[in-house]
CSV table of C-alpha atoms in Angstrom, one decimal:
chain,number,residue,atom,x,y,z
A,1,MET,CA,15.7,33.0,58.2
A,2,PRO,CA,12.3,33.1,56.3
A,3,LEU,CA,10.5,29.9,55.7
A,4,MET,CA,8.8,29.3,52.3
A,5,GLY,CA,5.5,27.4,52.7
A,6,SER,CA,4.4,27.0,49.0
A,7,PRO,CA,5.9,26.8,45.5
A,8,PRO,CA,7.3,30.1,44.4
A,9,GLY,CA,4.9,31.9,42.1
A,10,ASP,CA,3.0,35.2,41.7
A,11,HIS,CA,1.8,34.5,45.3
A,12,THR,CA,3.9,32.7,47.7
A,13,VAL,CA,3.5,31.7,51.4
A,14,ILE,CA,6.3,32.9,53.6
A,15,ASP,CA,6.3,32.3,57.4
A,16,GLY,CA,2.7,31.3,57.1
A,17,THR,CA,1.6,34.5,55.3
A,18,ARG,CA,0.6,34.7,51.7
A,19,TYR,CA,2.4,37.5,49.8
A,20,LEU,CA,2.3,38.9,46.3
A,21,TYR,CA,5.8,37.7,45.4
A,22,PHE,CA,8.4,39.5,43.4
A,23,ALA,CA,11.6,37.7,44.6
A,24,GLY,CA,13.7,34.7,43.7
A,25,THR,CA,14.2,33.2,40.3
A,26,GLY,CA,11.1,31.3,39.3
A,27,TYR,CA,10.7,33.5,36.2
A,28,LEU,CA,8.4,31.3,34.2
A,29,GLY,CA,6.3,30.0,37.1
A,30,LEU,CA,7.1,26.4,36.4
A,31,GLN,CA,8.1,25.3,39.9
A,32,GLY,CA,4.5,24.9,40.9
A,33,HIS,CA,3.1,23.8,37.5
A,34,PRO,CA,0.7,20.8,38.0
A,35,ASP,CA,2.4,18.8,35.2
A,36,VAL,CA,5.8,19.3,36.8
A,37,ILE,CA,4.6,18.3,40.2
A,38,ARG,CA,2.7,15.3,38.8
A,39,ALA,CA,5.9,14.1,37.0
A,40,ALA,CA,7.8,14.2,40.3
A,41,CYS,CA,5.1,12.3,42.2
A,42,GLU,CA,4.8,9.6,39.5
A,43,ALA,CA,8.6,9.1,39.4
A,44,ALA,CA,8.8,8.9,43.3
A,45,GLN,CA,6.2,6.1,43.3
A,46,ARG,CA,7.9,4.2,40.5
A,47,TYR,CA,11.6,4.7,41.3
A,48,GLY,CA,11.8,5.9,44.9
A,49,ILE,CA,13.8,8.9,45.8
A,50,SER,CA,17.4,8.1,44.7
A,51,SER,CA,19.2,5.6,42.6
A,52,ALA,CA,21.8,5.3,45.5
A,53,ASN,CA,24.6,4.5,43.1
A,54,SER,CA,27.0,6.4,40.8
A,55,ARG,CA,26.3,6.9,37.1
A,56,THR,CA,29.3,4.7,36.2
A,57,ALA,CA,27.7,1.8,38.1
A,58,PHE,CA,23.9,1.3,38.2
A,59,GLY,CA,22.9,4.9,39.0
A,60,ASN,CA,21.5,6.1,35.7
A,61,THR,CA,17.7,6.4,35.4
A,62,ALA,CA,15.4,7.1,32.5
A,63,ALA,CA,14.5,10.4,34.0
A,64,VAL,CA,18.1,11.6,34.2
A,65,LEU,CA,18.7,10.6,30.6
A,66,GLU,CA,15.5,12.3,29.5
A,67,VAL,CA,16.8,15.6,31.0
A,68,GLU,CA,20.0,15.3,28.9
A,69,ARG,CA,18.0,14.4,25.8
A,70,ARG,CA,15.7,17.4,26.1
A,71,ALA,CA,18.5,19.8,26.9
A,72,GLY,CA,20.5,18.5,24.0
A,73,ALA,CA,17.5,19.0,21.7
A,74,LEU,CA,17.0,22.5,23.0
A,75,PHE,CA,20.4,23.4,21.6
A,76,GLY,CA,19.8,21.8,18.2
A,77,GLY,CA,20.4,18.1,18.7
A,78,GLY,CA,23.7,17.7,20.4
A,79,ASP,CA,24.0,16.1,23.9
A,80,ALA,CA,24.1,17.4,27.5
A,81,PHE,CA,25.4,16.4,30.9
A,82,TYR,CA,23.0,16.7,33.8
A,83,PHE,CA,24.5,17.1,37.3
A,84,ALA,CA,23.3,17.8,40.9
A,85,SER,CA,23.8,21.6,41.2
A,86,GLY,CA,24.2,24.5,38.8
A,87,TYR,CA,27.0,25.8,41.1
A,88,MET,CA,29.3,23.0,39.8
A,89,GLY,CA,28.9,23.9,36.1
A,90,PRO,CA,32.0,26.2,35.7
A,91,SER,CA,34.1,23.8,37.7
A,92,ILE,CA,33.1,20.8,35.5
A,93,LEU,CA,33.8,22.9,32.4
A,94,LEU,CA,37.2,24.1,33.5
A,95,GLN,CA,38.2,20.7,34.8
A,96,THR,CA,37.4,19.0,31.5
A,97,LEU,CA,39.2,21.7,29.5
A,98,GLN,CA,42.2,22.0,31.9
A,99,ARG,CA,44.9,21.2,29.4
A,100,GLU,CA,43.5,23.5,26.7
A,101,PHE,CA,44.1,27.0,28.2
A,102,ASP,CA,47.0,28.8,29.9
A,103,ALA,CA,45.2,31.6,31.8
A,104,VAL,CA,41.7,32.5,33.0
A,105,LEU,CA,40.2,36.0,32.4
A,106,LEU,CA,37.1,36.5,34.6
A,107,ASP,CA,34.5,39.2,34.5
A,108,GLU,CA,34.9,41.0,37.9
A,109,TRP,CA,31.2,40.6,38.7
A,110,SER,CA,31.0,36.9,37.9
A,111,HIS,CA,29.2,34.6,40.3
A,112,TYR,CA,31.1,33.0,43.1
A,113,CYS,CA,30.9,29.6,41.4
A,114,SER,CA,32.9,31.0,38.5
A,115,ALA,CA,35.5,32.5,40.7
A,116,ASP,CA,35.9,29.2,42.6
A,117,ALA,CA,36.2,27.3,39.4
A,118,ALA,CA,38.9,29.7,38.1
A,119,ARG,CA,41.0,29.4,41.3
A,120,GLN,CA,40.8,25.6,41.2
A,121,THR,CA,42.7,25.5,37.9
A,122,GLY,CA,45.9,26.7,39.6
A,123,LEU,CA,46.6,28.9,36.6
A,124,PRO,CA,46.8,32.7,36.5
A,125,VAL,CA,43.4,34.3,37.0
A,126,VAL,CA,43.0,37.9,35.9
A,127,ALA,CA,39.8,39.9,36.5
A,128,PHE,CA,38.7,42.3,33.7
A,129,ARG,CA,36.3,45.3,34.2
A,130,HIS,CA,32.7,44.2,34.2
A,131,ALA,CA,31.2,43.8,30.8
A,132,ASP,CA,34.0,45.7,29.2
A,133,PRO,CA,35.5,44.1,26.0
A,134,ASP,CA,38.1,46.9,25.7
A,135,ASP,CA,39.4,46.1,29.1
A,136,LEU,CA,39.4,42.4,28.3
A,137,HIS,CA,41.6,43.1,25.3
A,138,ALA,CA,44.0,45.2,27.4
A,139,ARG,CA,44.2,42.5,30.1
A,140,LEU,CA,44.8,39.8,27.5
A,141,THR,CA,47.6,41.9,25.9
A,142,ALA,CA,49.2,42.5,29.3
A,143,THR,CA,48.8,38.9,30.6
A,144,LEU,CA,49.5,36.5,27.8
A,145,GLU,CA,52.9,35.4,26.4
A,146,PRO,CA,53.0,34.6,22.7
A,147,GLY,CA,51.2,31.5,21.8
A,148,GLN,CA,49.3,31.2,25.1
A,149,ARG,CA,45.6,30.4,25.0
A,150,PRO,CA,43.1,32.3,27.1
A,151,LEU,CA,39.8,31.1,28.6
A,152,VAL,CA,37.3,33.9,29.3
A,153,LEU,CA,34.6,33.1,31.9
A,154,THR,CA,31.5,35.3,32.5
A,155,ASP,CA,27.9,35.1,33.6
A,156,GLY,CA,25.4,35.4,30.8
A,157,VAL,CA,23.0,37.4,32.9
A,158,PHE,CA,24.3,38.9,36.1
A,159,ALA,CA,22.0,37.8,38.9
A,160,ALA,CA,21.7,40.8,41.1
A,161,ARG,CA,21.6,43.6,38.5
A,162,GLY,CA,20.1,41.7,35.6
A,163,GLU,CA,22.7,43.0,33.1
A,164,ILE,CA,23.4,40.9,30.0
A,165,ALA,CA,27.0,40.1,29.2
A,166,PRO,CA,28.2,41.5,25.8
A,167,LEU,CA,29.0,38.0,24.5
A,168,ALA,CA,29.3,38.9,20.8
A,169,GLU,CA,31.8,41.6,21.6
A,170,LEU,CA,33.8,39.3,24.0
A,171,TRP,CA,33.7,36.7,21.2
A,172,HIS,CA,35.2,39.2,18.7
A,173,VAL,CA,38.0,40.1,21.1
A,174,LEU,CA,38.9,36.4,21.5
A,175,ASP,CA,38.9,36.0,17.7
A,176,GLN,CA,42.5,37.4,17.7
A,177,TYR,CA,43.8,34.6,19.9
A,178,PRO,CA,44.2,31.1,18.4
A,179,GLY,CA,42.9,28.4,20.8
A,180,ALA,CA,40.8,30.9,22.8
A,181,ILE,CA,37.7,29.6,24.7
A,182,LEU,CA,34.7,31.6,25.9
A,183,CYS,CA,32.7,29.9,28.8
A,184,VAL,CA,29.3,31.3,29.8
A,185,ASP,CA,27.5,30.5,33.0
A,186,ASP,CA,24.0,31.2,31.9
A,187,ALA,CA,22.1,30.5,35.1
A,188,HIS,CA,19.7,33.4,34.7
A,189,GLY,CA,19.5,33.6,30.9
A,190,LEU,CA,18.6,30.0,30.1
A,191,GLY,CA,14.9,29.7,29.4
A,192,VAL,CA,14.5,33.5,29.5
A,193,LEU,CA,16.4,35.0,26.6
A,194,GLY,CA,16.3,34.1,22.9
A,195,ALA,CA,13.4,33.2,20.7
A,196,ASP,CA,13.7,29.6,21.7
A,197,GLY,CA,14.8,30.1,25.3
A,198,ARG,CA,18.4,29.1,24.6
A,199,GLY,CA,19.6,32.0,26.7
A,200,THR,CA,22.2,34.7,26.4
A,201,ILE,CA,24.1,33.1,23.4
A,202,GLU,CA,20.9,33.1,21.4
A,203,HIS,CA,20.2,36.7,22.4
A,204,ALA,CA,23.7,37.6,21.3
A,205,GLY,CA,23.3,35.9,17.9
A,206,LEU,CA,25.9,33.2,18.7
A,207,THR,CA,24.3,30.1,17.3
A,208,GLU,CA,23.7,26.8,19.0
A,209,SER,CA,26.0,25.1,16.5
A,210,LEU,CA,28.9,26.9,18.3
A,211,VAL,CA,27.7,25.3,21.6
A,212,ARG,CA,27.8,21.9,19.8
A,213,GLY,CA,31.4,22.6,18.9
A,214,GLU,CA,30.7,23.3,15.2
A,215,PRO,CA,32.2,26.8,14.4
A,216,ALA,CA,32.2,27.7,10.8
A,217,ASP,CA,35.8,28.7,11.1
A,218,ALA,CA,38.1,26.1,12.7
A,219,ASN,CA,40.3,28.9,14.0
A,220,ALA,CA,37.4,30.7,15.7
A,221,PRO,CA,37.2,30.7,19.5
A,222,ARG,CA,35.3,27.8,21.0
A,223,LEU,CA,32.2,28.4,23.0
A,224,PHE,CA,30.9,26.4,26.0
A,225,LEU,CA,27.8,27.0,28.1
A,226,CYS,CA,26.5,25.7,31.5
A,227,GLY,CA,23.4,26.7,33.3
A,228,THR,CA,21.0,25.9,36.1
A,229,LEU,CA,17.6,24.2,35.8
A,230,SER,CA,16.3,25.5,39.1
A,231,LYS,CA,15.4,29.0,37.9
A,232,ALA,CA,13.4,29.7,34.8
A,233,VAL,CA,13.3,26.1,33.8
A,234,GLY,CA,11.5,25.2,37.0
A,235,GLY,CA,13.4,22.0,37.9
A,236,TYR,CA,16.7,21.5,39.7
A,237,GLY,CA,20.3,20.7,39.0
A,238,GLY,CA,22.9,21.9,36.4
A,239,ILE,CA,23.2,21.3,32.7
A,240,LEU,CA,26.0,21.5,30.3
A,241,PRO,CA,25.0,21.2,26.6
A,242,SER,CA,27.6,20.5,23.9
A,243,SER,CA,28.6,18.1,21.2
A,244,ARG,CA,28.3,14.3,21.8
A,245,ASP,CA,32.0,14.0,21.7
A,246,PHE,CA,32.6,16.7,24.3
A,247,ILE,CA,29.9,15.4,26.6
A,248,ALA,CA,31.5,12.0,26.4
A,249,ARG,CA,34.8,13.7,27.5
A,250,VAL,CA,33.0,15.4,30.4
A,251,LYS,CA,31.6,12.1,31.7
A,252,ALA,CA,34.9,10.4,31.3
A,253,THR,CA,37.3,13.0,32.6
A,254,ALA,CA,35.5,15.3,35.0
A,255,GLY,CA,36.4,13.1,38.0
A,256,HIS,CA,33.8,12.7,40.7
A,257,TYR,CA,31.4,15.0,38.8
A,258,GLY,CA,31.0,12.6,35.9
A,259,GLY,CA,30.7,9.5,38.2
A,260,ALA,CA,28.7,10.9,41.0
A,261,THR,CA,25.2,9.8,42.1
A,262,PRO,CA,22.8,11.7,39.8
A,263,PRO,CA,20.1,14.1,41.0
A,264,PRO,CA,17.2,12.4,42.8
A,265,THR,CA,14.9,10.6,40.3
A,266,PRO,CA,11.7,12.6,41.1
A,267,VAL,CA,13.7,15.8,40.7
A,268,ALA,CA,15.0,14.6,37.3
A,269,ALA,CA,11.5,13.6,36.1
A,270,ALA,CA,10.1,17.1,37.1
A,271,THR,CA,13.0,18.8,35.4
A,272,ALA,CA,12.4,16.8,32.2
A,273,LYS,CA,8.8,17.8,32.2
A,274,ALA,CA,9.7,21.4,32.8
A,275,LEU,CA,12.1,21.4,29.9
A,276,GLU,CA,9.2,20.0,27.7
A,277,LEU,CA,7.0,22.8,28.8
A,278,LEU,CA,9.7,25.4,28.2
A,279,GLN,CA,10.0,24.2,24.6
A,280,SER,CA,6.3,23.6,23.9
A,281,GLN,CA,4.9,26.8,25.5
A,282,PRO,CA,6.7,29.9,24.0
A,283,ALA,CA,3.8,32.0,25.2
A,284,LEU,CA,5.4,31.8,28.7
A,285,ARG,CA,8.5,33.7,27.5
A,286,THR,CA,6.4,36.2,25.6
A,287,ARG,CA,4.4,37.0,28.7
A,288,LEU,CA,7.5,37.2,30.8
A,289,ARG,CA,9.1,39.7,28.4
A,290,GLU,CA,5.9,41.8,28.4
A,291,ASN,CA,5.8,41.8,32.1
A,292,ALA,CA,9.5,42.8,32.3
A,293,MET,CA,8.9,45.7,30.0
A,294,ARG,CA,5.8,46.8,31.9
A,295,LEU,CA,7.6,46.7,35.2
A,296,LYS,CA,10.7,48.6,33.9
A,297,GLN,CA,8.6,51.2,32.2
A,298,GLY,CA,6.7,51.8,35.5
A,299,LEU,CA,10.0,52.1,37.4
A,300,ARG,CA,11.4,54.6,34.9
A,301,GLU,CA,8.3,56.7,35.3
A,302,MET,CA,9.2,56.8,39.0
A,303,GLY,CA,12.7,58.1,38.2
A,304,PHE,CA,14.7,54.8,38.4
A,305,SER,CA,17.3,54.1,35.8
A,306,THR,CA,16.4,50.7,34.3
A,307,ASP,CA,17.3,49.1,31.0
A,308,ASP,CA,14.9,48.0,28.3
A,309,THR,CA,16.1,44.3,28.0
A,310,PRO,CA,13.8,41.4,28.4
A,311,VAL,CA,15.6,40.3,31.6
A,312,PRO,CA,13.0,40.1,34.4
A,313,ILE,CA,15.3,41.5,37.1
A,314,CYS,CA,15.3,45.1,38.4
A,315,CYS,CA,18.0,46.3,40.8
A,316,LEU,CA,17.1,49.4,42.8
A,317,THR,CA,19.3,51.4,45.1
A,318,VAL,CA,17.4,53.8,47.3
A,319,GLY,CA,19.5,55.5,49.9
A,320,ASP,CA,21.4,53.4,52.4
A,321,ALA,CA,20.9,49.9,53.6
A,322,ALA,CA,18.7,51.0,56.5
A,323,ASN,CA,16.3,52.8,54.1
A,324,MET,CA,16.1,49.8,51.7
A,325,ARG,CA,15.4,47.4,54.6
A,326,ARG,CA,12.6,49.9,55.6
A,327,ILE,CA,11.1,49.8,52.2
A,328,GLN,CA,11.2,46.0,52.0
A,329,GLN,CA,9.6,45.7,55.5
A,330,MET,CA,6.8,48.2,54.7
A,331,LEU,CA,6.1,46.4,51.4
A,332,MET,CA,5.8,43.1,53.4
A,333,GLU,CA,3.3,44.8,55.8
A,334,GLN,CA,1.3,45.6,52.7
A,335,GLY,CA,1.5,41.9,51.5
A,336,ILE,CA,4.2,42.3,48.9
A,337,ALA,CA,7.6,40.5,49.1
A,338,ILE,CA,10.7,41.7,47.3
A,339,ALA,CA,14.3,40.9,48.1
A,340,TYR,CA,16.9,43.1,49.9
A,341,MET,CA,20.4,41.8,49.1
A,342,ALA,CA,23.0,43.0,51.6
A,343,ALA,CA,25.9,41.6,49.6
A,344,TYR,CA,26.3,40.0,46.2
A,345,SER,CA,28.6,40.0,43.2
A,346,GLY,CA,28.3,43.4,41.6
A,347,LEU,CA,26.6,45.3,44.4
A,348,GLY,CA,28.0,48.2,46.4
A,349,PRO,CA,28.4,48.2,50.2
A,350,GLU,CA,24.9,49.4,50.8
A,351,GLY,CA,23.4,46.4,48.9
A,352,ALA,CA,20.2,46.8,46.8
A,353,LEU,CA,16.6,45.9,46.4
A,354,ARG,CA,16.1,43.2,43.8
A,355,VAL,CA,12.7,42.9,42.1
A,356,ALA,CA,11.9,39.9,39.9
A,357,VAL,CA,8.8,39.6,37.8
A,358,PHE,CA,7.4,36.3,36.6
A,359,ALA,CA,5.3,35.2,33.6
A,360,THR,CA,2.5,34.5,36.0
A,361,HIS,CA,2.1,38.0,37.3
A,362,THR,CA,-0.9,39.9,36.0
A,363,ASP,CA,-1.0,43.6,34.9
A,364,GLU,CA,-2.9,44.3,38.1
A,365,MET,CA,-0.3,42.7,40.3
A,366,ILE,CA,2.5,44.7,38.7
A,367,ARG,CA,0.4,47.9,39.2
A,368,GLN,CA,-0.1,47.0,42.8
A,369,LEU,CA,3.7,46.7,43.3
A,370,LEU,CA,4.4,50.0,41.5
A,371,ASP,CA,1.7,51.9,43.4
A,372,SER,CA,3.1,50.7,46.7
A,373,LEU,CA,6.7,51.5,45.8
A,374,ARG,CA,5.7,55.0,44.6
A,375,LEU,CA,4.5,55.8,48.1
A,376,LEU,CA,7.7,54.6,49.8
A,377,VAL,CA,10.5,55.9,47.7
């Protein structure tokens, strides 16, 4: 298993060798930002590593509360719940909402954490065709008895292929079902999409007031969002923004999630600083989008089919698994690292090459990757 020897960034040390790095999820390059590192060091010196207690006892720290304050502010002034791992987000949501839905409809390519969360409810779980509102409507019609309330669960951005869920269209399908809920795991959209970095809901035109539980129409579907802070944001842990009343419910009713020991204090301090940078430096998102467009245009010129969205992920299938492993290895011999994914939600049996571009990549770095790929495919 490869060993990372530096923060992830445009160049990253792997197994002792420095590579031009187009892998992983550090889209804004904040994991190695000096202000983020400084915040972690100062918190470690002041607070130690962990509060060593649950949040319901003496385990809260100022750094943990600052993450929640900044995440709430990002979504327009509500509140947020900060927890140890983004993987837990869908489980926390569905556990809190358990009595308010009768069946779960799950995009078939959703991340494993969403599938786990759906199964844990003990209710019927029905998969609908990936990113297909018409199939969702058909499954709802076939699954629900009169008066039953559906909960639809989907990724915002699908991690392997970089596709954006059609949230507005899914929302309109649910508008026909009183009491319906749409839950979005926005691990790869948060910090990347939307003018203010609010993610896939902002990209889809679904306003932050919906996330705060303030729909204009009381009969409209409710919207809930969870995300991870370890990717574009540059910190670590999971976040669930919503209204103050709903977050109070989460903390009171989500069992061991609400009362668990919070993330380590230095991690929380670094995450709070990263959220501050995310909000105060919109140029990072602008540069990321420019780089995504530049990379995708270059790949299209090579004959690949790529979308024109601002998502900084490109999924490439080039022959079989052996050929893609060959391409990955030859790129590494040239000092360039990309990922080969043998298996993941949404991929076929041959797997795929996954290329991720960051805000910190220069035009020359992207040209170097494209030039090298052109000779190998």
